[in-house]
């Protein structure tokens, strides 16, 4: 229980001085939030997550629009504390008194959530603050597990950029509304990392080998494609979201079928356009169904050589931009995720994430973020620089604990049983 206790202890420290104010705000004000005085963010910590209380529901609003609502530890802790279904932790049992039927989450600005705040992680790694990075991953993955085993209906409104950790804090929930502004991706291999935050679970359960394609290339899906492949449950044009929000706010129910009927009433019937990768699913399955990354490259090159196929050529270009090590560990991660429960995926991803940032195996995460997000020269120097130089031992090491003394991620599985397929 060491990992879960660490998160709970952190919740105590961050919430003790906030409890009275949080309860007062939830009952007496329209918007409230929980600050974190220990964070080093330049943002107003008291407003990074806003909580909009309605008669029988509650909405969490991710509110870092200038950072595309990228998640930091403070934000995830706020989401945890705001979740009254987290009542099996005695440390936040005071929230049991806040009665509501269901919960929703949305983002401010042009993004739902662009994922974890990787620039902050980059700077922490640079300063040698690995424990702070561990705290972020522990907190985020714990919240994702709780969301995935939530007893009350949960509605995520994915209006805008939804990437990485943004998918992690939404897809495990009951309902996901995609819109004409939604842009989904798991672009971690392009920064020397791996699709995490539960991605090895939800990507591996997509049709055919679409999950491998998305994980390795980092290609985007729009809202129409998300609902077509099952990542979203509903689709609505962005201009109608205010009406949906109003209708949800009037509901007095915790019955998922009633909430679903409301979403369907204001939903739109759409189909992927002819250029969608979903129309190339046979090619995707044929090429990405192989056992190794090298064989996937060969299959794509073979497909492209005879016909100069634009889709295959574009896919090859994307793969060549990614970290060779990340490609290999990500492929294995998706393959393992196909036969694991959500909690098992998160425990494995936690090991992988710590290895990815620790520099024990490679400097690729640090180099990838530098090249794409810090210096923006788009010229990362991957190490190893090619697939053939990525050894089996390196890949195997990526899935192991940092050390024999390093505890694994501890999730509250005794209280909440993980599901075995994408909802």
mmCIF file of C-alpha atoms in Angstrom:
data_model
loop_
_atom_site.group_PDB
_atom_site.id
_atom_site.type_symbol
_atom_site.label_atom_id
_atom_site.label_comp_id
_atom_site.label_asym_id
_atom_site.label_seq_id
_atom_site.Cartn_x
_atom_site.Cartn_y
_atom_site.Cartn_z
ATOM 1 C CA UNK A 1 0.000 0.000 0.000
ATOM 2 C CA UNK A 2 3.038 2.275 0.048
ATOM 3 C CA UNK A 3 2.292 4.034 -3.247
ATOM 4 C CA UNK A 4 -1.369 4.651 -2.442
ATOM 5 C CA UNK A 5 -0.440 5.860 1.044
ATOM 6 C CA UNK A 6 1.945 8.356 -0.545
ATOM 7 C CA UNK A 7 -0.884 9.825 -2.610
ATOM 8 C CA UNK A 8 -3.192 9.849 0.407
ATOM 9 C CA UNK A 9 -0.519 11.570 2.507
ATOM 10 C CA UNK A 10 -0.109 14.173 -0.190
ATOM 11 C CA UNK A 11 -3.865 14.718 -0.183
ATOM 12 C CA UNK A 12 -3.732 15.347 3.563
ATOM 13 C CA UNK A 13 -1.007 17.956 3.243
ATOM 14 C CA UNK A 14 -2.697 19.710 0.356
ATOM 15 C CA UNK A 15 -6.237 19.599 1.690
ATOM 16 C CA UNK A 16 -6.080 20.193 5.448
ATOM 17 C CA UNK A 17 -6.182 23.971 5.207
ATOM 18 C CA UNK A 18 -8.672 23.896 2.343
ATOM 19 C CA UNK A 19 -11.465 21.737 3.670
ATOM 20 C CA UNK A 20 -13.652 24.403 5.235
ATOM 21 C CA UNK A 21 -13.225 26.762 2.302
ATOM 22 C CA UNK A 22 -13.890 24.009 -0.243
ATOM 23 C CA UNK A 23 -17.138 22.960 1.453
ATOM 24 C CA UNK A 24 -18.268 26.580 1.788
ATOM 25 C CA UNK A 25 -17.472 27.328 -1.841
ATOM 26 C CA UNK A 26 -19.189 24.193 -3.096
ATOM 27 C CA UNK A 27 -22.418 25.164 -1.372
ATOM 28 C CA UNK A 28 -22.382 28.950 -1.605
ATOM 29 C CA UNK A 29 -20.480 29.868 -4.760
ATOM 30 C CA UNK A 30 -20.725 28.990 -8.387
ATOM 31 C CA UNK A 31 -17.002 28.437 -8.882
ATOM 32 C CA UNK A 32 -14.426 27.168 -6.429
ATOM 33 C CA UNK A 33 -11.062 25.444 -6.426
ATOM 34 C CA UNK A 34 -8.342 24.087 -4.191
ATOM 35 C CA UNK A 35 -4.937 25.772 -4.226
ATOM 36 C CA UNK A 36 -1.569 24.146 -3.793
ATOM 37 C CA UNK A 37 0.877 26.425 -2.057
ATOM 38 C CA UNK A 38 3.753 24.035 -2.686
ATOM 39 C CA UNK A 39 3.582 24.165 -6.479
ATOM 40 C CA UNK A 40 6.079 26.225 -8.448
ATOM 41 C CA UNK A 41 3.696 26.934 -11.316
ATOM 42 C CA UNK A 42 3.471 30.533 -12.521
ATOM 43 C CA UNK A 43 -0.298 30.135 -12.882
ATOM 44 C CA UNK A 44 -2.812 31.193 -10.263
ATOM 45 C CA UNK A 45 -2.945 27.897 -8.390
ATOM 46 C CA UNK A 46 -6.325 28.697 -6.914
ATOM 47 C CA UNK A 47 -7.879 28.671 -10.392
ATOM 48 C CA UNK A 48 -6.154 25.814 -12.222
ATOM 49 C CA UNK A 49 -9.214 23.624 -11.708
ATOM 50 C CA UNK A 50 -12.584 25.291 -11.173
ATOM 51 C CA UNK A 51 -15.485 23.404 -9.668
ATOM 52 C CA UNK A 52 -18.930 24.437 -10.811
ATOM 53 C CA UNK A 53 -21.574 23.190 -8.422
ATOM 54 C CA UNK A 54 -25.100 22.624 -9.666
ATOM 55 C CA UNK A 55 -28.131 21.265 -7.854
ATOM 56 C CA UNK A 56 -27.445 17.579 -8.495
ATOM 57 C CA UNK A 57 -24.212 17.520 -10.477
ATOM 58 C CA UNK A 58 -20.745 18.987 -10.422
ATOM 59 C CA UNK A 59 -18.437 20.090 -13.219
ATOM 60 C CA UNK A 60 -14.637 20.273 -12.998
ATOM 61 C CA UNK A 61 -13.164 22.787 -15.432
ATOM 62 C CA UNK A 62 -9.503 22.436 -16.343
ATOM 63 C CA UNK A 63 -8.382 26.044 -16.400
ATOM 64 C CA UNK A 64 -4.872 26.545 -17.733
ATOM 65 C CA UNK A 65 -5.792 27.715 -21.251
ATOM 66 C CA UNK A 66 -2.384 29.268 -21.943
ATOM 67 C CA UNK A 67 -0.846 25.805 -21.343
ATOM 68 C CA UNK A 68 -3.660 24.001 -23.206
ATOM 69 C CA UNK A 69 -4.837 22.784 -19.777
ATOM 70 C CA UNK A 70 -1.761 20.575 -19.389
ATOM 71 C CA UNK A 71 -1.946 18.647 -16.137
ATOM 72 C CA UNK A 72 0.337 19.136 -13.161
ATOM 73 C CA UNK A 73 0.244 17.491 -9.740
ATOM 74 C CA UNK A 74 -1.791 20.326 -8.256
ATOM 75 C CA UNK A 75 -4.541 19.894 -10.847
ATOM 76 C CA UNK A 76 -4.777 16.130 -10.489
ATOM 77 C CA UNK A 77 -4.914 16.398 -6.697
ATOM 78 C CA UNK A 78 -7.785 18.840 -7.071
ATOM 79 C CA UNK A 79 -9.616 16.386 -9.311
ATOM 80 C CA UNK A 80 -9.035 13.676 -6.711
ATOM 81 C CA UNK A 81 -10.282 15.800 -3.841
ATOM 82 C CA UNK A 82 -13.302 16.940 -5.844
ATOM 83 C CA UNK A 83 -14.308 13.354 -6.492
ATOM 84 C CA UNK A 84 -16.570 12.403 -3.611
ATOM 85 C CA UNK A 85 -16.547 8.793 -4.804
ATOM 86 C CA UNK A 86 -12.993 8.767 -3.464
ATOM 87 C CA UNK A 87 -14.731 8.201 -0.125
ATOM 88 C CA UNK A 88 -12.904 4.972 0.643
ATOM 89 C CA UNK A 89 -9.989 7.182 1.639
ATOM 90 C CA UNK A 90 -10.616 8.343 5.207
ATOM 91 C CA UNK A 91 -8.527 11.392 4.460
ATOM 92 C CA UNK A 92 -11.188 12.905 2.227
ATOM 93 C CA UNK A 93 -14.237 11.337 3.829
ATOM 94 C CA UNK A 94 -15.527 14.831 4.627
ATOM 95 C CA UNK A 95 -16.623 14.991 1.012
ATOM 96 C CA UNK A 96 -19.275 12.365 1.643
ATOM 97 C CA UNK A 97 -21.503 15.183 2.831
ATOM 98 C CA UNK A 98 -21.455 16.749 -0.643
ATOM 99 C CA UNK A 99 -24.273 14.911 -2.375
ATOM 100 C CA UNK A 100 -24.481 14.886 -6.171
ATOM 101 C CA UNK A 101 -25.673 12.458 -8.816
ATOM 102 C CA UNK A 102 -23.026 12.664 -11.504
ATOM 103 C CA UNK A 103 -19.911 14.558 -12.500
ATOM 104 C CA UNK A 104 -18.599 16.130 -15.681
ATOM 105 C CA UNK A 105 -15.281 17.586 -16.782
ATOM 106 C CA UNK A 106 -14.348 20.030 -19.514
ATOM 107 C CA UNK A 107 -11.549 22.385 -20.461
ATOM 108 C CA UNK A 108 -11.313 26.126 -20.909
ATOM 109 C CA UNK A 109 -10.036 27.686 -24.112
ATOM 110 C CA UNK A 110 -9.184 25.708 -27.236
ATOM 111 C CA UNK A 111 -8.196 22.504 -25.458
ATOM 112 C CA UNK A 112 -9.784 19.918 -23.246
ATOM 113 C CA UNK A 113 -6.353 18.842 -22.041
ATOM 114 C CA UNK A 114 -3.070 18.531 -23.933
ATOM 115 C CA UNK A 115 -1.772 15.883 -21.516
ATOM 116 C CA UNK A 116 0.757 16.073 -18.719
ATOM 117 C CA UNK A 117 2.836 19.206 -18.285
ATOM 118 C CA UNK A 118 5.926 17.733 -19.909
ATOM 119 C CA UNK A 119 7.913 20.968 -19.801
ATOM 120 C CA UNK A 120 7.547 21.018 -16.016
ATOM 121 C CA UNK A 121 8.632 17.359 -15.900
ATOM 122 C CA UNK A 122 11.574 18.233 -18.172
ATOM 123 C CA UNK A 123 12.671 20.972 -15.786
ATOM 124 C CA UNK A 124 12.277 18.695 -12.765
ATOM 125 C CA UNK A 125 14.415 16.040 -14.456
ATOM 126 C CA UNK A 126 16.962 18.712 -15.327
ATOM 127 C CA UNK A 127 17.156 19.702 -11.653
ATOM 128 C CA UNK A 128 17.380 16.089 -10.506
ATOM 129 C CA UNK A 129 13.996 16.212 -8.755
ATOM 130 C CA UNK A 130 12.931 12.695 -9.659
ATOM 131 C CA UNK A 131 10.767 12.323 -6.538
ATOM 132 C CA UNK A 132 8.558 15.188 -7.690
ATOM 133 C CA UNK A 133 8.132 13.427 -11.032
ATOM 134 C CA UNK A 134 7.176 10.203 -9.246
ATOM 135 C CA UNK A 135 4.601 12.146 -7.246
ATOM 136 C CA UNK A 136 3.016 13.424 -10.458
ATOM 137 C CA UNK A 137 2.764 9.998 -12.067
ATOM 138 C CA UNK A 138 1.487 8.349 -8.857
ATOM 139 C CA UNK A 139 -1.214 10.961 -8.458
ATOM 140 C CA UNK A 140 -2.270 10.970 -12.103
ATOM 141 C CA UNK A 141 -2.434 7.193 -12.460
ATOM 142 C CA UNK A 142 -4.319 6.851 -9.176
ATOM 143 C CA UNK A 143 -6.927 9.323 -10.390
ATOM 144 C CA UNK A 144 -7.258 7.477 -13.700
ATOM 145 C CA UNK A 145 -7.887 4.221 -11.866
ATOM 146 C CA UNK A 146 -10.497 5.856 -9.655
ATOM 147 C CA UNK A 147 -12.180 7.367 -12.700
ATOM 148 C CA UNK A 148 -12.158 3.994 -14.416
ATOM 149 C CA UNK A 149 -13.884 2.372 -11.447
ATOM 150 C CA UNK A 150 -16.163 5.302 -10.628
ATOM 151 C CA UNK A 151 -19.584 4.395 -9.249
ATOM 152 C CA UNK A 152 -21.339 7.529 -10.470
ATOM 153 C CA UNK A 153 -21.800 8.558 -14.122
ATOM 154 C CA UNK A 154 -19.014 10.723 -15.510
ATOM 155 C CA UNK A 155 -19.268 12.943 -18.593
ATOM 156 C CA UNK A 156 -16.150 14.312 -20.329
ATOM 157 C CA UNK A 157 -16.610 17.059 -22.909
ATOM 158 C CA UNK A 158 -13.644 16.772 -25.278
ATOM 159 C CA UNK A 159 -14.052 20.071 -27.102
ATOM 160 C CA UNK A 160 -10.586 20.762 -28.474
ATOM 161 C CA UNK A 161 -7.116 19.253 -28.086
ATOM 162 C CA UNK A 162 -7.257 15.949 -26.190
ATOM 163 C CA UNK A 163 -3.856 14.301 -25.978
ATOM 164 C CA UNK A 164 -1.902 11.938 -23.738
ATOM 165 C CA UNK A 165 -2.956 12.440 -20.146
ATOM 166 C CA UNK A 166 -5.993 14.360 -21.363
ATOM 167 C CA UNK A 167 -7.291 11.113 -22.788
ATOM 168 C CA UNK A 168 -6.306 9.385 -19.551
ATOM 169 C CA UNK A 169 -8.547 11.606 -17.404
ATOM 170 C CA UNK A 170 -11.543 11.210 -19.720
ATOM 171 C CA UNK A 171 -11.669 7.946 -21.663
ATOM 172 C CA UNK A 172 -12.006 5.654 -18.595
ATOM 173 C CA UNK A 173 -15.189 7.542 -17.659
ATOM 174 C CA UNK A 174 -18.779 6.669 -18.596
ATOM 175 C CA UNK A 175 -19.401 9.150 -21.423
ATOM 176 C CA UNK A 176 -17.042 11.047 -23.748
ATOM 177 C CA UNK A 177 -18.444 13.753 -26.017
ATOM 178 C CA UNK A 178 -16.325 14.531 -29.080
ATOM 179 C CA UNK A 179 -16.956 17.607 -31.205
ATOM 180 C CA UNK A 180 -15.978 19.171 -34.515
ATOM 181 C CA UNK A 181 -13.082 20.822 -32.639
ATOM 182 C CA UNK A 182 -11.707 17.656 -31.039
ATOM 183 C CA UNK A 183 -8.129 16.650 -31.882
ATOM 184 C CA UNK A 184 -7.002 13.387 -30.268
ATOM 185 C CA UNK A 185 -3.467 11.981 -30.287
ATOM 186 C CA UNK A 186 -0.928 10.044 -28.249
ATOM 187 C CA UNK A 187 2.280 11.650 -29.575
ATOM 188 C CA UNK A 188 4.641 10.409 -26.868
ATOM 189 C CA UNK A 189 7.027 8.475 -29.141
ATOM 190 C CA UNK A 190 7.865 11.810 -30.806
ATOM 191 C CA UNK A 191 9.252 13.110 -27.488
ATOM 192 C CA UNK A 192 11.117 9.946 -26.533
ATOM 193 C CA UNK A 193 8.430 8.624 -24.197
ATOM 194 C CA UNK A 194 5.625 6.066 -24.426
ATOM 195 C CA UNK A 195 1.799 6.360 -24.504
ATOM 196 C CA UNK A 196 0.889 6.312 -20.823
ATOM 197 C CA UNK A 197 -1.941 7.412 -18.506
ATOM 198 C CA UNK A 198 -3.856 4.253 -19.360
ATOM 199 C CA UNK A 199 -3.208 4.523 -23.098
ATOM 200 C CA UNK A 200 -1.881 0.975 -23.308
ATOM 201 C CA UNK A 201 -5.326 -0.110 -22.114
ATOM 202 C CA UNK A 202 -7.667 1.971 -24.259
ATOM 203 C CA UNK A 203 -5.523 1.922 -27.406
ATOM 204 C CA UNK A 204 -5.062 -1.833 -27.262
ATOM 205 C CA UNK A 205 -8.837 -2.334 -27.231
ATOM 206 C CA UNK A 206 -9.472 -0.410 -30.447
ATOM 207 C CA UNK A 207 -10.450 -2.289 -33.622
ATOM 208 C CA UNK A 208 -7.727 -4.379 -35.238
ATOM 209 C CA UNK A 209 -4.274 -2.857 -34.891
ATOM 210 C CA UNK A 210 -5.433 0.758 -34.901
ATOM 211 C CA UNK A 211 -4.000 1.120 -31.390
ATOM 212 C CA UNK A 212 -0.514 0.194 -32.531
ATOM 213 C CA UNK A 213 -0.801 2.650 -35.423
ATOM 214 C CA UNK A 214 -1.842 5.536 -33.163
ATOM 215 C CA UNK A 215 0.680 4.685 -30.425
ATOM 216 C CA UNK A 216 3.686 4.441 -32.719
ATOM 217 C CA UNK A 217 2.965 7.280 -35.161
ATOM 218 C CA UNK A 218 1.310 9.779 -32.836
ATOM 219 C CA UNK A 219 -1.143 10.578 -35.642
ATOM 220 C CA UNK A 220 -4.269 12.548 -34.802
ATOM 221 C CA UNK A 221 -7.924 11.593 -34.910
ATOM 222 C CA UNK A 222 -10.746 14.103 -35.161
ATOM 223 C CA UNK A 223 -13.978 13.884 -33.219
ATOM 224 C CA UNK A 224 -15.768 11.953 -35.945
ATOM 225 C CA UNK A 225 -13.005 9.365 -36.009
ATOM 226 C CA UNK A 226 -13.037 9.101 -32.217
ATOM 227 C CA UNK A 227 -16.672 8.090 -32.132
ATOM 228 C CA UNK A 228 -16.259 5.811 -35.144
ATOM 229 C CA UNK A 229 -13.530 3.780 -33.433
ATOM 230 C CA UNK A 230 -15.056 3.827 -29.947
ATOM 231 C CA UNK A 231 -12.833 6.316 -28.121
ATOM 232 C CA UNK A 232 -15.810 8.664 -27.803
ATOM 233 C CA UNK A 233 -19.364 7.676 -26.960
ATOM 234 C CA UNK A 234 -21.176 10.707 -28.407
ATOM 235 C CA UNK A 235 -20.627 13.452 -30.980
ATOM 236 C CA UNK A 236 -21.991 16.952 -31.044
ATOM 237 C CA UNK A 237 -21.084 20.161 -32.824
ATOM 238 C CA UNK A 238 -19.272 22.551 -30.515
ATOM 239 C CA UNK A 239 -21.939 25.220 -30.890
ATOM 240 C CA UNK A 240 -24.455 22.937 -29.184
ATOM 241 C CA UNK A 241 -22.389 22.233 -26.071
ATOM 242 C CA UNK A 242 -23.877 25.096 -24.088
ATOM 243 C CA UNK A 243 -27.335 23.633 -24.604
ATOM 244 C CA UNK A 244 -26.100 20.163 -23.591
ATOM 245 C CA UNK A 245 -24.477 21.636 -20.506
ATOM 246 C CA UNK A 246 -27.719 23.338 -19.551
ATOM 247 C CA UNK A 247 -29.715 20.153 -20.019
ATOM 248 C CA UNK A 248 -27.264 18.101 -17.967
ATOM 249 C CA UNK A 249 -27.420 20.719 -15.227
ATOM 250 C CA UNK A 250 -31.167 20.225 -14.939
ATOM 251 C CA UNK A 251 -31.023 16.465 -14.512
ATOM 252 C CA UNK A 252 -31.852 14.963 -11.128
ATOM 253 C CA UNK A 253 -30.570 11.433 -11.601
ATOM 254 C CA UNK A 254 -27.625 9.098 -11.256
ATOM 255 C CA UNK A 255 -29.075 6.732 -13.869
ATOM 256 C CA UNK A 256 -26.586 6.446 -16.772
ATOM 257 C CA UNK A 257 -29.401 5.620 -19.221
ATOM 258 C CA UNK A 258 -31.132 8.936 -18.500
ATOM 259 C CA UNK A 259 -27.890 10.863 -18.997
ATOM 260 C CA UNK A 260 -27.205 8.921 -22.187
ATOM 261 C CA UNK A 261 -30.688 9.736 -23.516
ATOM 262 C CA UNK A 262 -29.988 13.430 -22.959
ATOM 263 C CA UNK A 263 -26.660 13.233 -24.787
ATOM 264 C CA UNK A 264 -28.234 11.346 -27.685
ATOM 265 C CA UNK A 265 -31.042 13.893 -27.939
ATOM 266 C CA UNK A 266 -28.522 16.603 -28.754
ATOM 267 C CA UNK A 267 -26.027 14.419 -30.592
ATOM 268 C CA UNK A 268 -25.222 14.412 -34.293
ATOM 269 C CA UNK A 269 -24.828 11.506 -36.718
ATOM 270 C CA UNK A 270 -21.502 11.755 -38.536
ATOM 271 C CA UNK A 271 -19.166 9.584 -40.616
ATOM 272 C CA UNK A 272 -15.376 9.770 -41.213
ATOM 273 C CA UNK A 273 -14.359 11.451 -44.452
ATOM 274 C CA UNK A 274 -12.694 9.502 -47.247
ATOM 275 C CA UNK A 275 -9.179 10.556 -46.183
ATOM 276 C CA UNK A 276 -9.555 9.089 -42.702
ATOM 277 C CA UNK A 277 -7.089 6.467 -41.548
ATOM 278 C CA UNK A 278 -10.127 4.428 -40.525
ATOM 279 C CA UNK A 279 -10.807 3.815 -44.202
ATOM 280 C CA UNK A 280 -7.323 2.298 -44.417
ATOM 281 C CA UNK A 281 -7.893 -0.119 -41.559
ATOM 282 C CA UNK A 282 -7.044 -3.130 -43.732
ATOM 283 C CA UNK A 283 -3.657 -1.599 -44.548
ATOM 284 C CA UNK A 284 -3.155 -0.682 -40.888
ATOM 285 C CA UNK A 285 -3.949 -4.226 -39.780
ATOM 286 C CA UNK A 286 -1.737 -5.725 -42.463
ATOM 287 C CA UNK A 287 1.277 -3.560 -41.585
ATOM 288 C CA UNK A 288 0.934 -3.056 -37.847
ATOM 289 C CA UNK A 289 0.015 -6.635 -37.037
ATOM 290 C CA UNK A 290 3.627 -7.790 -37.171
ATOM 291 C CA UNK A 291 5.584 -8.734 -34.066
ATOM 292 C CA UNK A 292 8.411 -6.199 -34.373
ATOM 293 C CA UNK A 293 8.856 -2.565 -35.326
ATOM 294 C CA UNK A 294 11.354 -3.595 -37.984
ATOM 295 C CA UNK A 295 8.736 -5.818 -39.639
ATOM 296 C CA UNK A 296 6.212 -2.974 -39.501
ATOM 297 C CA UNK A 297 8.674 -0.733 -41.344
ATOM 298 C CA UNK A 298 9.283 -3.410 -43.946
ATOM 299 C CA UNK A 299 5.558 -3.949 -44.492
ATOM 300 C CA UNK A 300 4.908 -0.236 -44.975
ATOM 301 C CA UNK A 301 7.856 0.112 -47.338
ATOM 302 C CA UNK A 302 6.621 -2.862 -49.324
ATOM 303 C CA UNK A 303 3.112 -1.392 -49.555
ATOM 304 C CA UNK A 304 4.459 1.995 -50.618
ATOM 305 C CA UNK A 305 7.020 0.767 -53.142
ATOM 306 C CA UNK A 306 4.600 -0.668 -55.652
ATOM 307 C CA UNK A 307 1.971 2.074 -55.657
ATOM 308 C CA UNK A 308 3.697 5.076 -54.056
ATOM 309 C CA UNK A 309 0.855 4.967 -51.546
ATOM 310 C CA UNK A 310 0.532 8.377 -49.861
ATOM 311 C CA UNK A 311 -0.826 6.926 -46.627
ATOM 312 C CA UNK A 312 2.054 4.474 -46.233
ATOM 313 C CA UNK A 313 4.649 7.103 -47.127
ATOM 314 C CA UNK A 314 3.182 9.531 -44.597
ATOM 315 C CA UNK A 315 3.124 6.825 -41.939
ATOM 316 C CA UNK A 316 6.762 5.957 -42.602
ATOM 317 C CA UNK A 317 7.780 9.597 -42.259
ATOM 318 C CA UNK A 318 6.073 9.811 -38.887
ATOM 319 C CA UNK A 319 7.722 6.641 -37.638
ATOM 320 C CA UNK A 320 11.152 7.899 -38.698
ATOM 321 C CA UNK A 321 10.653 11.027 -36.574
ATOM 322 C CA UNK A 322 10.072 8.992 -33.422
ATOM 323 C CA UNK A 323 12.580 7.693 -30.906
ATOM 324 C CA UNK A 324 13.652 4.157 -31.926
ATOM 325 C CA UNK A 325 13.620 3.038 -28.290
ATOM 326 C CA UNK A 326 10.167 4.545 -27.759
ATOM 327 C CA UNK A 327 8.822 2.704 -30.802
ATOM 328 C CA UNK A 328 9.935 -0.647 -29.476
ATOM 329 C CA UNK A 329 8.760 -0.197 -25.894
ATOM 330 C CA UNK A 330 5.455 1.315 -27.048
ATOM 331 C CA UNK A 331 4.694 -1.606 -29.336
ATOM 332 C CA UNK A 332 5.336 -4.062 -26.512
ATOM 333 C CA UNK A 333 3.242 -1.946 -24.135
ATOM 334 C CA UNK A 334 0.194 -1.991 -26.423
ATOM 335 C CA UNK A 335 0.548 -5.720 -27.002
ATOM 336 C CA UNK A 336 0.703 -6.417 -23.271
ATOM 337 C CA UNK A 337 -2.177 -4.046 -22.574
ATOM 338 C CA UNK A 338 -4.476 -6.081 -24.787
ATOM 339 C CA UNK A 339 -4.466 -8.862 -22.188
ATOM 340 C CA UNK A 340 -4.390 -6.779 -19.009
ATOM 341 C CA UNK A 341 -6.891 -4.958 -16.824
ATOM 342 C CA UNK A 342 -6.743 -1.193 -16.360
ATOM 343 C CA UNK A 343 -4.915 -1.435 -13.040
ATOM 344 C CA UNK A 344 -2.319 -3.818 -14.490
ATOM 345 C CA UNK A 345 -1.702 -1.418 -17.373
ATOM 346 C CA UNK A 346 -1.267 1.528 -15.003
ATOM 347 C CA UNK A 347 1.159 -0.367 -12.755
ATOM 348 C CA UNK A 348 3.251 -1.339 -15.781
ATOM 349 C CA UNK A 349 3.095 2.174 -17.243
ATOM 350 C CA UNK A 350 4.264 3.596 -13.933
ATOM 351 C CA UNK A 351 7.410 1.464 -14.132
ATOM 352 C CA UNK A 352 7.915 2.523 -17.734
ATOM 353 C CA UNK A 353 7.407 6.211 -16.980
ATOM 354 C CA UNK A 354 9.965 6.204 -14.187
ATOM 355 C CA UNK A 355 12.451 4.435 -16.437
ATOM 356 C CA UNK A 356 11.681 6.898 -19.232
ATOM 357 C CA UNK A 357 12.530 9.960 -17.168
ATOM 358 C CA UNK A 358 15.348 8.491 -15.068
ATOM 359 C CA UNK A 359 18.005 8.483 -17.833
ATOM 360 C CA UNK A 360 19.132 5.021 -16.703
ATOM 361 C CA UNK A 361 18.523 3.568 -20.153
ATOM 362 C CA UNK A 362 18.376 6.589 -22.427
ATOM 363 C CA UNK A 363 18.211 10.376 -22.470
ATOM 364 C CA UNK A 364 15.454 10.330 -25.091
ATOM 365 C CA UNK A 365 12.661 11.907 -23.035
ATOM 366 C CA UNK A 366 14.836 14.828 -22.031
ATOM 367 C CA UNK A 367 16.114 15.197 -25.601
ATOM 368 C CA UNK A 368 12.681 14.865 -27.190
ATOM 369 C CA UNK A 369 11.082 17.541 -25.017
ATOM 370 C CA UNK A 370 14.059 19.812 -25.560
ATOM 371 C CA UNK A 371 13.814 19.498 -29.341
ATOM 372 C CA UNK A 372 10.046 19.896 -29.625
ATOM 373 C CA UNK A 373 8.984 22.012 -26.653
ATOM 374 C CA UNK A 374 11.982 23.937 -25.311
ATOM 375 C CA UNK A 375 14.503 24.805 -28.036
ATOM 376 C CA UNK A 376 12.017 23.833 -30.769
ATOM 377 C CA UNK A 377 14.729 22.935 -33.269
ATOM 378 C CA UNK A 378 12.809 19.715 -34.120
ATOM 379 C CA UNK A 379 16.105 17.878 -34.337
ATOM 380 C CA UNK A 380 16.296 15.416 -31.428
ATOM 381 C CA UNK A 381 19.427 13.302 -31.164
ATOM 382 C CA UNK A 382 18.009 9.934 -30.190
ATOM 383 C CA UNK A 383 20.135 7.451 -28.286
ATOM 384 C CA UNK A 384 20.143 4.762 -29.535
ATOM 385 C CA UNK A 385 19.880 6.479 -32.939
ATOM 386 C CA UNK A 386 18.410 3.533 -34.871
ATOM 387 C CA UNK A 387 16.221 0.477 -34.382
ATOM 388 C CA UNK A 388 19.037 -1.987 -34.873
ATOM 389 C CA UNK A 389 20.931 -0.429 -31.969
ATOM 390 C CA UNK A 390 18.030 -0.870 -29.553
ATOM 391 C CA UNK A 391 18.871 -4.092 -27.744
ATOM 392 C CA UNK A 392 16.389 -6.536 -26.236
ATOM 393 C CA UNK A 393 17.994 -5.890 -22.841
ATOM 394 C CA UNK A 394 17.210 -2.181 -23.139
ATOM 395 C CA UNK A 395 13.569 -2.881 -23.897
ATOM 396 C CA UNK A 396 13.367 -5.427 -21.077
ATOM 397 C CA UNK A 397 14.947 -2.954 -18.662
ATOM 398 C CA UNK A 398 12.301 -0.352 -19.590
ATOM 399 C CA UNK A 399 9.621 -2.611 -18.074
ATOM 400 C CA UNK A 400 11.425 -3.203 -14.786
ATOM 401 C CA UNK A 401 11.474 -1.232 -11.535
ATOM 402 C CA UNK A 402 14.085 1.491 -11.152
ATOM 403 C CA UNK A 403 15.676 -0.580 -8.398
ATOM 404 C CA UNK A 404 14.875 -3.496 -6.124
ATOM 405 C CA UNK A 405 13.867 -0.991 -3.453
ATOM 406 C CA UNK A 406 11.569 1.034 -5.719
ATOM 407 C CA UNK A 407 7.902 0.355 -4.854
ATOM 408 C CA UNK A 408 5.431 -0.344 -7.611
ATOM 409 C CA UNK A 409 2.362 1.822 -8.079
ATOM 410 C CA UNK A 410 -0.157 0.788 -5.446
ATOM 411 C CA UNK A 411 -3.803 1.193 -6.461
ATOM 412 C CA UNK A 412 -6.932 0.687 -4.300
ATOM 413 C CA UNK A 413 -7.961 -2.482 -6.140
ATOM 414 C CA UNK A 414 -9.538 -4.026 -3.052
ATOM 415 C CA UNK A 415 -12.140 -1.250 -2.993
ATOM 416 C CA UNK A 416 -12.682 -0.933 -6.744
ATOM 417 C CA UNK A 417 -12.329 -3.729 -9.272
ATOM 418 C CA UNK A 418 -10.874 -2.677 -12.624
ATOM 419 C CA UNK A 419 -12.787 -3.282 -15.820
ATOM 420 C CA UNK A 420 -11.357 -5.497 -18.519
ATOM 421 C CA UNK A 421 -12.563 -3.729 -21.665
ATOM 422 C CA UNK A 422 -13.103 -0.202 -22.990
ATOM 423 C CA UNK A 423 -16.473 1.121 -21.828
#
